[in-house]
N, CA, C and O atoms as a DFTB+ gen file, in Angstrom:
624 C
 N C O
     1  1      14.913     -10.948     -14.565
     2  2      14.848      -9.488     -15.655
     3  2      15.955      -8.948     -15.695
     4  3      16.003      -8.206     -14.714
     5  1      17.224      -8.862     -16.469
     6  2      18.193      -7.731     -16.380
     7  2      17.937      -6.433     -16.390
     8  3      17.424      -5.889     -17.368
     9  1      18.272      -5.785     -15.278
    10  2      18.176      -4.150     -15.085
    11  2      19.450      -3.369     -15.817
    12  3      19.290      -2.271     -16.351
    13  1      20.679      -4.024     -15.784
    14  2      21.887      -3.349     -16.075
    15  2      23.364      -4.491     -16.115
    16  3      23.610      -5.371     -15.290
    17  1      23.916      -4.242     -16.946
    18  2      25.248      -4.597     -16.879
    19  2      26.117      -3.667     -16.609
    20  3      26.243      -2.579     -17.171
    21  1      26.922      -4.252     -15.447
    22  2      28.083      -3.349     -14.588
    23  2      29.098      -3.452     -15.040
    24  3      29.508      -4.594     -14.828
    25  1      30.147      -2.571     -15.861
    26  2      31.343      -2.648     -16.127
    27  2      32.377      -1.813     -15.343
    28  3      32.073      -0.892     -14.584
    29  1      33.551      -2.206     -15.589
    30  2      34.453      -1.118     -14.952
    31  2      35.192      -0.684     -16.165
    32  3      35.808      -1.374     -16.978
    33  1      34.953       0.958     -16.110
    34  2      35.111       1.864     -17.393
    35  2      36.381       2.305     -17.080
    36  3      36.866       3.195     -17.778
    37  1      37.165       1.730     -15.925
    38  2      38.427       2.241     -15.958
    39  2      39.542       0.923     -16.464
    40  3      40.760       0.951     -16.285
    41  1      38.918       0.017     -16.999
    42  2      39.464      -1.154     -17.644
    43  2      38.704      -2.041     -18.476
    44  3      38.160      -3.058     -18.045
    45  1      38.656      -1.567     -19.952
    46  2      37.525      -2.074     -20.791
    47  2      37.481      -3.470     -20.800
    48  3      38.641      -3.856     -20.654
    49  1      36.745      -4.385     -20.894
    50  2      36.951      -5.677     -20.964
    51  2      37.023      -6.079     -22.520
    52  3      36.222      -5.836     -23.423
    53  1      38.337      -6.825     -22.538
    54  2      38.500      -7.109     -24.045
    55  2      37.627      -7.807     -24.826
    56  3      37.493      -7.645     -26.039
    57  1      36.927      -8.720     -24.022
    58  2      35.572      -9.784     -24.512
    59  2      34.332      -9.225     -24.030
    60  3      33.617      -9.784     -23.199
    61  1      34.067      -7.993     -24.625
    62  2      32.691      -7.490     -24.106
    63  2      31.220      -8.613     -24.266
    64  3      30.907      -9.199     -25.302
    65  1      30.738      -8.659     -23.391
    66  2      29.357      -9.637     -23.285
    67  2      28.149      -9.029     -23.572
    68  3      27.863      -7.967     -23.019
    69  1      27.370      -9.578     -24.395
    70  2      26.038      -8.903     -24.337
    71  2      25.052      -9.629     -23.817
    72  3      24.775     -10.649     -24.447
    73  1      24.241      -9.332     -22.539
    74  2      23.264      -9.921     -22.162
    75  2      21.834     -10.186     -22.695
    76  3      21.117      -9.192     -22.574
    77  1      21.251     -11.217     -23.230
    78  2      19.965     -11.204     -23.553
    79  2      19.210     -10.380     -22.918
    80  3      19.372     -10.151     -21.719
    81  1      18.320      -9.845     -23.613
    82  2      17.183      -9.226     -22.884
    83  2      15.803      -9.581     -23.148
    84  3      15.258      -9.579     -24.252
    85  1      15.167      -9.959     -21.767
    86  2      13.998     -10.667     -22.208
    87  2      12.876      -9.603     -22.091
    88  3      12.638      -8.931     -21.088
    89  1      11.993      -9.544     -23.710
    90  2      10.752      -8.374     -23.673
    91  2       9.915      -8.835     -23.341
    92  3       8.960      -8.080     -23.524
    93  1       9.581      -9.878     -22.834
    94  2       8.213     -10.371     -22.392
    95  2       7.766      -9.778     -21.397
    96  3       8.648      -9.721     -20.540
    97  1       6.635      -9.201     -21.005
    98  2       5.824      -8.516     -19.748
    99  2       5.810      -9.685     -18.590
   100  3       5.650     -10.887     -18.803
   101  1       6.023      -9.030     -17.264
   102  2       5.787      -9.614     -16.361
   103  2       4.783     -10.499     -16.214
   104  3       3.654     -10.168     -16.578
   105  1       5.026     -11.799     -15.644
   106  2       3.655     -12.896     -15.473
   107  2       3.086     -12.593     -14.108
   108  3       3.565     -12.680     -12.977
   109  1       1.945     -12.221     -14.561
   110  2       1.019     -12.217     -13.130
   111  2      -0.076     -13.171     -13.501
   112  3      -0.376     -13.612     -14.610
   113  1      -0.616     -13.395     -12.294
   114  2      -1.638     -14.655     -12.261
   115  2      -2.967     -13.833     -11.798
   116  3      -3.039     -13.266     -10.708
   117  1      -3.892     -13.841     -12.662
   118  2      -5.178     -13.343     -12.416
   119  2      -5.800     -13.808     -11.249
   120  3      -5.603     -14.910     -10.738
   121  1      -6.708     -12.757     -10.762
   122  2      -7.523     -13.551      -9.228
   123  2      -8.734     -13.785      -9.646
   124  3      -9.280     -13.157     -10.553
   125  1      -9.249     -14.741      -8.984
   126  2     -10.586     -15.419      -9.567
   127  2     -11.609     -14.425      -9.163
   128  3     -11.371     -13.790      -8.135
   129  1     -12.781     -14.171      -9.847
   130  2     -13.810     -13.284      -9.564
   131  2     -14.527     -13.808      -8.411
   132  3     -15.402     -13.094      -7.922
   133  1     -14.270     -15.028      -7.869
   134  2     -15.140     -15.500      -6.506
   135  2     -14.329     -15.349      -5.813
   136  3     -14.780     -15.239      -4.673
   137  1     -13.059     -15.257      -5.861
   138  2     -11.935     -14.610      -4.541
   139  2     -12.296     -13.189      -4.302
   140  3     -12.680     -12.838      -3.186
   141  1     -12.206     -12.452      -5.172
   142  2     -12.654     -10.953      -5.327
   143  2     -13.712     -10.949      -4.600
   144  3     -13.687     -10.684      -3.398
   145  1     -15.016     -11.314      -5.411
   146  2     -15.929     -11.300      -4.480
   147  2     -16.222     -11.642      -2.859
   148  3     -17.059     -11.203      -2.069
   149  1     -15.411     -12.384      -2.766
   150  2     -15.528     -13.041      -1.200
   151  2     -15.093     -11.922      -0.314
   152  3     -15.678     -11.603       0.721
   153  1     -13.951     -11.309      -0.829
   154  2     -13.065     -10.261       0.083
   155  2     -14.346      -9.008       0.191
   156  3     -14.852      -8.437       1.157
   157  1     -14.540      -8.926      -1.089
   158  2     -15.345      -7.534      -1.186
   159  2     -16.627      -7.487      -0.462
   160  3     -17.162      -6.448      -0.074
   161  1     -17.031      -8.539      -0.324
   162  2     -18.541      -8.801       0.497
   163  2     -18.295      -8.938       2.214
   164  3     -19.211      -8.879       3.034
   165  1     -16.930      -9.122       2.524
   166  2     -16.821      -9.251       3.831
   167  2     -16.885      -8.043       4.584
   168  3     -16.700      -6.952       4.045
   169  1     -17.122      -8.164       5.735
   170  2     -16.975      -6.778       6.522
   171  2     -15.585      -6.756       6.525
   172  3     -14.972      -7.780       6.224
   173  1     -14.880      -5.518       6.887
   174  2     -13.545      -4.939       6.945
   175  2     -12.645      -5.925       7.779
   176  3     -13.286      -6.240       8.782
   177  1     -11.638      -6.425       7.767
   178  2     -10.679      -6.975       8.707
   179  2     -10.219      -5.861       9.709
   180  3     -10.402      -5.935      10.924
   181  1      -9.538      -4.713       9.003
   182  2      -9.422      -3.290       9.708
   183  2      -9.584      -2.333       9.240
   184  3      -9.503      -2.354       8.012
   185  1      -9.839      -1.232       9.776
   186  2     -10.204       0.108       9.346
   187  2      -9.023       0.971       9.892
   188  3      -8.608       1.106      11.043
   189  1      -8.645       1.469       8.806
   190  2      -7.456       2.746       9.016
   191  2      -8.630       4.013       8.844
   192  3      -9.337       4.312       7.882
   193  1      -8.508       4.593      10.170
   194  2      -9.412       5.919      10.448
   195  2      -8.640       7.266      10.468
   196  3      -8.026       7.573      11.489
   197  1      -8.643       7.999       9.494
   198  2      -7.584       9.360       9.565
   199  2      -8.461      10.251      10.066
   200  3      -9.636      10.311       9.704
   201  1      -7.771      11.219      11.194
   202  2      -8.573      12.228      11.908
   203  2      -7.261      13.020      12.044
   204  3      -6.142      12.509      12.038
   205  1      -7.604      14.651      12.200
   206  2      -6.657      15.746      12.396
   207  2      -7.367      17.008      13.378
   208  3      -8.467      17.552      13.285
   209  1      -6.523      17.160      14.102
   210  2      -7.020      18.464      15.048
   211  2      -5.858      19.464      15.026
   212  3      -4.954      19.139      14.255
   213  1      -5.695      20.515      15.646
   214  2      -4.870      21.460      15.917
   215  2      -3.363      21.164      16.279
   216  3      -2.316      21.718      15.944
   217  1      -3.658      20.034      17.124
   218  2      -2.467      19.290      18.065
   219  2      -1.586      18.237      17.172
   220  3      -0.431      17.873      17.395
   221  1      -2.556      17.801      15.964
   222  2      -1.792      16.872      15.273
   223  2      -2.396      15.761      14.178
   224  3      -3.459      16.195      13.734
   225  1      -2.169      14.917      13.805
   226  2      -2.332      14.037      12.684
   227  2      -2.607      12.779      13.518
   228  3      -1.817      12.389      14.377
   229  1      -3.936      12.066      13.185
   230  2      -4.073      10.823      13.768
   231  2      -4.606       9.520      12.854
   232  3      -5.325       9.587      11.857
   233  1      -4.058       8.337      13.468
   234  2      -4.298       7.269      12.796
   235  2      -4.892       6.499      13.831
   236  3      -4.196       6.123      14.774
   237  1      -6.416       6.150      13.741
   238  2      -7.071       5.400      14.607
   239  2      -6.930       5.910      15.774
   240  3      -6.815       5.057      16.654
   241  1      -6.880       7.397      16.255
   242  2      -6.702       7.862      17.340
   243  2      -5.588       8.166      17.922
   244  3      -5.561       8.957      18.864
   245  1      -4.530       7.590      17.449
   246  2      -3.363       7.933      17.821
   247  2      -2.019       8.476      16.930
   248  3      -1.812       8.136      15.765
   249  1      -1.406       9.118      17.481
   250  2      -0.390       9.972      17.029
   251  2       0.553       8.821      16.711
   252  3       0.389       7.831      17.423
   253  1       1.406       8.755      15.888
   254  2       2.735       7.942      15.417
   255  2       3.880       7.952      16.923
   256  3       4.322       8.983      17.428
   257  1       4.067       7.031      17.238
   258  2       5.461       6.701      18.091
   259  2       6.100       5.688      17.712
   260  3       5.443       4.710      17.354
   261  1       7.354       5.641      17.685
   262  2       7.994       4.411      17.261
   263  2       8.192       3.397      18.201
   264  3       8.867       2.390      17.989
   265  1       7.510       3.703      19.413
   266  2       7.704       2.366      20.264
   267  2       6.055       2.080      20.380
   268  3       5.761       1.163      21.147
   269  1       5.173       2.622      19.841
   270  2       3.890       1.635      19.630
   271  2       4.008       0.576      19.093
   272  3       4.786       0.337      18.169
   273  1       2.986      -0.453      19.785
   274  2       2.892      -1.833      19.038
   275  2       2.326      -1.539      17.926
   276  3       1.951      -0.390      17.693
   277  1       2.129      -2.866      16.785
   278  2       1.485      -2.542      15.722
   279  2       0.116      -2.510      15.727
   280  3      -0.298      -3.115      16.717
   281  1      -0.831      -2.034      15.000
   282  2      -2.056      -1.576      14.991
   283  2      -2.875      -2.839      14.576
   284  3      -4.074      -2.777      14.847
   285  1      -2.480      -3.845      14.033
   286  2      -3.137      -4.532      13.350
   287  2      -1.646      -5.670      13.126
   288  3      -0.450      -5.405      13.010
   289  1      -2.505      -7.174      13.137
   290  2      -1.771      -8.250      12.541
   291  2      -2.199      -9.096      11.884
   292  3      -3.151      -9.650      12.434
   293  1      -1.807      -9.712      10.376
   294  2      -2.543     -10.357       9.520
   295  2      -1.655     -11.481       9.172
   296  3      -0.436     -11.367       9.299
   297  1      -2.205     -12.555       8.741
   298  2      -1.861     -13.948       8.125
   299  2      -1.419     -13.608       6.918
   300  3      -2.121     -13.026       6.090
   301  1      -0.132     -13.975       6.721
   302  2       0.699     -13.921       5.522
   303  2      -0.164     -15.079       4.881
   304  3      -0.803     -15.937       5.491
   305  1      -0.033     -14.902       3.432
   306  2      -0.737     -15.938       2.472
   307  2      -2.344     -15.622       2.129
   308  3      -2.939     -16.281       1.277
   309  1      -2.879     -14.717       2.762
   310  2      -4.450     -14.333       2.582
   311  2      -4.294     -13.156       2.032
   312  3      -3.245     -12.518       1.946
   313  1      -5.774     -12.748       1.505
   314  2      -6.086     -11.357       1.167
   315  2      -7.053     -10.750       2.397
   316  3      -7.902     -11.276       3.117
   317  1      -6.606      -9.618       2.306
   318  2      -7.750      -9.042       3.590
   319  2      -8.819      -7.759       3.054
   320  3      -8.510      -7.127       2.044
   321  1      -9.774      -7.517       3.626
   322  2     -10.346      -6.362       3.507
   323  2     -10.036      -5.525       4.460
   324  3     -10.043      -5.837       5.651
   325  1      -9.690      -4.215       3.948
   326  2      -9.500      -3.026       4.695
   327  2     -10.211      -1.978       3.989
   328  3     -10.302      -1.721       2.789
   329  1     -10.777      -1.338       5.215
   330  2     -11.208       0.276       4.944
   331  2     -10.676       1.347       5.571
   332  3     -10.404       1.383       6.771
   333  1     -10.465       2.540       4.506
   334  2      -9.740       3.512       4.960
   335  2     -10.865       4.429       4.987
   336  3     -11.841       4.392       4.238
   337  1     -10.624       5.291       5.962
   338  2     -11.788       6.373       6.341
   339  2     -11.248       7.632       6.783
   340  3     -10.288       7.697       7.551
   341  1     -11.936       8.780       6.243
   342  2     -11.107      10.025       6.266
   343  2     -12.259      11.100       6.827
   344  3     -13.170      11.594       6.163
   345  1     -11.973      11.310       8.169
   346  2     -12.962      12.296       8.591
   347  2     -12.271      13.807       8.510
   348  3     -12.303      14.656       9.401
   349  1     -11.721      13.904       7.378
   350  2     -10.942      15.628       7.663
   351  2     -11.599      16.201       6.323
   352  3     -12.418      15.717       5.542
   353  1     -10.913      17.433       6.363
   354  2     -11.322      18.205       4.799
   355  2     -10.656      18.306       3.968
   356  3     -10.786      19.169       3.099
   357  1      -9.459      17.167       4.015
   358  2      -8.449      17.222       2.935
   359  2      -8.481      15.952       2.635
   360  3      -8.924      15.189       3.493
   361  1      -7.950      15.322       1.147
   362  2      -7.613      14.353       0.677
   363  2      -6.438      13.412       1.288
   364  3      -5.301      13.831       1.067
   365  1      -6.511      12.579       1.793
   366  2      -5.449      11.701       2.398
   367  2      -4.934      10.712       1.557
   368  3      -5.655       9.726       1.404
   369  1      -3.512      10.743       0.784
   370  2      -3.194       9.519       0.230
   371  2      -2.454       8.582       1.343
   372  3      -1.557       8.856       2.141
   373  1      -3.137       7.426       1.107
   374  2      -2.598       6.238       1.851
   375  2      -1.903       5.548       1.227
   376  3      -2.100       5.564       0.012
   377  1      -0.652       4.531       1.835
   378  2       0.452       4.047       1.582
   379  2       0.729       2.938       2.670
   380  3       0.730       2.924       3.901
   381  1       0.973       1.984       1.640
   382  2       1.376       0.846       2.783
   383  2       2.784       0.013       2.217
   384  3       2.759      -0.468       1.084
   385  1       3.805      -0.101       2.942
   386  2       5.126      -0.780       2.336
   387  2       4.864      -2.165       2.197
   388  3       3.913      -2.616       2.835
   389  1       5.569      -2.964       1.443
   390  2       5.697      -4.449       1.153
   391  2       4.399      -5.146       0.379
   392  3       4.465      -6.304      -0.034
   393  1       3.424      -4.469       0.254
   394  2       2.310      -5.131      -0.385
   395  2       1.263      -4.230      -1.378
   396  3       1.350      -3.003      -1.339
   397  1       0.562      -4.691      -2.008
   398  2      -0.208      -3.932      -2.822
   399  2      -1.752      -4.483      -2.616
   400  3      -2.177      -5.483      -2.038
   401  1      -2.413      -3.420      -3.327
   402  2      -4.143      -3.787      -2.959
   403  2      -4.913      -3.596      -4.058
   404  3      -4.372      -3.060      -5.025
   405  1      -5.936      -3.880      -4.123
   406  2      -6.891      -3.786      -5.071
   407  2      -7.660      -2.799      -4.748
   408  3      -8.221      -3.083      -3.690
   409  1      -8.052      -1.499      -5.235
   410  2      -9.066      -0.177      -4.945
   411  2     -10.210      -0.790      -5.586
   412  3     -10.301      -0.910      -6.808
   413  1     -11.291      -1.272      -4.553
   414  2     -12.580      -1.745      -5.608
   415  2     -13.756      -0.837      -5.135
   416  3     -14.821      -0.849      -5.753
   417  1     -13.558      -0.029      -4.012
   418  2     -14.914       0.659      -3.834
   419  2     -14.452       2.136      -3.266
   420  3     -13.387       2.267      -2.662
   421  1     -15.228       3.086      -3.481
   422  2     -14.960       4.496      -3.285
   423  2     -16.373       5.165      -2.450
   424  3     -17.448       5.211      -3.048
   425  1     -16.259       5.606      -1.198
   426  2     -17.579       6.092      -0.656
   427  2     -18.728       4.967      -0.880
   428  3     -19.884       5.276      -1.167
   429  1     -18.382       3.918      -0.753
   430  2     -19.645       2.952      -0.817
   431  2     -20.093       2.418      -2.120
   432  3     -20.914       1.505      -2.210
   433  1     -19.516       3.028      -3.167
   434  2     -19.856       2.445      -4.598
   435  2     -18.624       1.988      -5.298
   436  3     -17.463       2.129      -4.914
   437  1     -19.102       1.361      -6.496
   438  2     -17.660       0.553      -7.055
   439  2     -16.536       1.862      -7.336
   440  3     -16.838       3.008      -7.670
   441  1     -15.587       1.482      -7.167
   442  2     -14.310       2.277      -8.014
   443  2     -14.601       2.650      -9.269
   444  3     -15.295       1.850      -9.896
   445  1     -14.310       3.522      -9.755
   446  2     -14.175       4.187     -11.271
   447  2     -13.539       3.393     -12.048
   448  3     -14.039       3.226     -13.161
   449  1     -12.560       2.836     -11.798
   450  2     -10.997       1.898     -12.218
   451  2     -10.745       1.039     -11.433
   452  3      -9.537       1.043     -11.197
   453  1     -11.387       0.129     -10.780
   454  2     -10.366      -0.805      -9.886
   455  2      -9.045      -1.130     -10.581
   456  3      -8.840      -1.202     -11.792
   457  1      -8.162      -1.316      -9.539
   458  2      -6.862      -1.355     -10.227
   459  2      -5.794      -1.657      -8.887
   460  3      -5.886      -1.096      -7.796
   461  1      -4.922      -2.531      -9.210
   462  2      -4.113      -2.836      -8.043
   463  2      -3.017      -1.753      -8.045
   464  3      -2.492      -1.338      -9.078
   465  1      -2.724      -1.342      -6.840
   466  2      -1.773       0.000      -6.256
   467  2      -1.153      -0.389      -5.105
   468  3      -1.409      -1.460      -4.555
   469  1      -0.388       0.367      -4.715
   470  2       0.760       0.723      -3.665
   471  2       0.036       1.961      -2.631
   472  3       0.320       2.093      -1.440
   473  1      -0.747       2.635      -3.234
   474  2      -0.984       4.241      -3.083
   475  2      -2.271       4.329      -3.514
   476  3      -2.502       3.911      -4.648
   477  1      -3.453       4.926      -2.655
   478  2      -4.541       5.522      -3.208
   479  2      -5.045       6.733      -2.451
   480  3      -4.667       6.834      -1.284
   481  1      -5.781       7.593      -2.905
   482  2      -6.333       8.785      -2.154
   483  2      -7.721       8.504      -1.474
   484  3      -8.663       7.918      -2.008
   485  1      -7.682       9.014      -0.224
   486  2      -9.027       8.594       0.530
   487  2      -9.641       9.944       0.490
   488  3      -9.015      10.843       1.051
   489  1     -10.906      10.261      -0.153
   490  2     -11.587      11.379      -0.044
   491  2     -12.076      12.100       0.928
   492  3     -12.512      11.534       1.931
   493  1     -12.098      13.898       0.775
   494  2     -12.607      14.066       1.870
   495  2     -13.707      13.723       2.250
   496  3     -14.683      13.681       1.502
   497  1     -13.729      13.382       3.631
   498  2     -15.173      12.877       4.461
   499  2     -15.384      11.606       3.797
   500  3     -16.575      11.300       3.728
   501  1     -14.583      10.789       3.294
   502  2     -14.855       9.560       2.296
   503  2     -14.528       8.343       2.892
   504  3     -14.400       8.233       4.111
   505  1     -14.403       7.546       2.211
   506  2     -13.521       6.117       2.325
   507  2     -13.438       5.283       1.165
   508  3     -14.106       5.416       0.140
   509  1     -12.414       4.254       1.442
   510  2     -12.352       3.489       0.042
   511  2     -12.009       1.989       0.615
   512  3     -11.207       1.687       1.498
   513  1     -12.712       1.298      -0.022
   514  2     -12.402      -0.300       0.277
   515  2     -11.272      -0.796      -0.710
   516  3     -11.152      -0.573      -1.915
   517  1     -10.326      -1.674       0.309
   518  2      -8.904      -2.325      -0.429
   519  2      -9.252      -3.569      -0.073
   520  3      -9.812      -3.920       0.966
   521  1      -8.812      -4.372      -1.191
   522  2      -8.313      -5.818      -0.984
   523  2      -6.871      -5.588      -0.748
   524  3      -6.131      -4.955      -1.500
   525  1      -6.545      -6.148       0.339
   526  2      -4.814      -6.276       0.590
   527  2      -4.300      -7.577       0.310
   528  3      -4.663      -8.674       0.735
   529  1      -3.457      -7.283      -0.425
   530  2      -2.654      -8.712      -0.881
   531  2      -1.711      -9.043      -0.055
   532  3      -0.598      -8.611      -0.355
   533  1      -1.802      -9.756       1.018
   534  2      -0.779     -10.492       1.903
   535  2      -0.188     -11.655       1.405
   536  3       0.456     -12.293       2.237
   537  1      -0.244     -12.194       0.035
   538  2      -0.072     -13.575      -0.236
   539  2       1.408     -13.895      -0.529
   540  3       1.846     -15.037      -0.664
   541  1       2.258     -12.555      -0.626
   542  2       3.884     -12.909      -1.201
   543  2       4.262     -13.450       0.044
   544  3       4.017     -12.954       1.144
   545  1       4.928     -14.592      -0.208
   546  2       5.497     -15.420       1.150
   547  2       6.917     -14.527       1.681
   548  3       7.412     -14.666       2.800
   549  1       7.386     -13.683       0.720
   550  2       8.798     -13.030       1.317
   551  2       8.356     -11.875       2.200
   552  3       9.226     -11.210       2.763
   553  1       7.176     -11.608       2.352
   554  2       6.951     -10.510       3.284
   555  2       7.142     -10.715       4.741
   556  3       6.431     -11.429       5.449
   557  1       8.138     -10.044       5.111
   558  2       8.661     -10.140       6.632
   559  2       8.517      -8.523       7.306
   560  3       8.515      -7.447       6.707
   561  1       8.407      -8.791       8.694
   562  2       8.364      -7.790       9.530
   563  2       7.088      -6.911       9.509
   564  3       5.980      -7.313       9.154
   565  1       7.374      -5.705       9.918
   566  2       6.188      -4.635       9.841
   567  2       6.170      -4.488       8.503
   568  3       7.190      -4.578       7.819
   569  1       4.755      -4.201       7.934
   570  2       4.310      -3.349       6.740
   571  2       3.739      -2.221       7.461
   572  3       2.725      -2.252       8.157
   573  1       4.700      -0.939       7.160
   574  2       4.374       0.521       7.586
   575  2       3.392       0.933       6.915
   576  3       3.571       0.625       5.736
   577  1       2.259       1.578       7.095
   578  2       1.204       2.565       6.477
   579  2       1.205       3.724       6.857
   580  3       1.858       4.076       7.840
   581  1       0.486       4.521       6.162
   582  2       0.708       5.921       6.657
   583  2       0.282       6.732       5.421
   584  3       0.411       6.406       4.241
   585  1      -0.265       7.884       5.946
   586  2      -0.778       9.314       5.162
   587  2       0.651       9.764       4.327
   588  3       1.746       9.785       4.889
   589  1       0.515      10.000       3.371
   590  2       1.763      10.471       2.388
   591  2       1.777      12.178       2.489
   592  3       2.728      12.748       1.955
   593  1       0.959      12.819       3.020
   594  2       1.100      14.155       3.315
   595  2       2.393      14.636       4.206
   596  3       2.415      14.241       5.372
   597  1       3.376      15.386       3.783
   598  2       4.527      15.416       4.476
   599  2       3.986      16.380       5.700
   600  3       4.390      16.169       6.843
   601  1       3.155      17.335       5.450
   602  2       2.332      18.260       6.767
   603  2       2.211      17.183       7.704
   604  3       2.609      17.408       8.847
   605  1       1.679      15.918       7.406
   606  2       1.139      15.291       8.486
   607  2       2.396      14.754       9.319
   608  3       2.464      14.765      10.548
   609  1       3.295      14.323       8.518
   610  2       4.626      13.638       9.209
   611  2       5.300      14.831       9.957
   612  3       5.925      14.433      10.940
   613  1       5.343      15.998       9.796
   614  2       5.638      17.311      10.957
   615  2       5.118      17.267      11.657
   616  3       5.729      17.481      12.704
   617  1       3.671      16.988      11.811
   618  2       2.679      17.423      13.190
   619  2       2.572      16.227      13.865
   620  3       1.685      16.202      14.719
   621  1       3.433      14.921      13.675
   622  2       3.449      13.568      14.308
   623  2       3.981      14.270      15.644
   624  3       4.212      13.595      16.647
């Protein structure tokens, strides 16, 4: 997909080129209902647990430290069931880098509008179930996940 043609405006091109624009929608491959059901019906591969007290904000009982080892590892090329839980009195926006996920359940029931996303809101004293998509072969290194509330970053 062409996003831009870069030209030097200081030196106009005597032979301007027009790049053809592809107006087709991006190609996406639908997931089979059996694959989705298999992940949805499985026990969580990993649980992200948000808590908070007067001393700070925690994920799985830990404050962030750049020297900590990863909380989990995953197999690239697979889908994983993650559950995000929130034992606080505020909504926690969950975000992960490099991957998307299917939000399919909230507080034990089906999501109102299941959708692929890179961000979701975990309800007050609630939980969301996610089908994490680690199938992209170009995923490399650490996929940082975190709460998207700036005040929690400040409490770290």
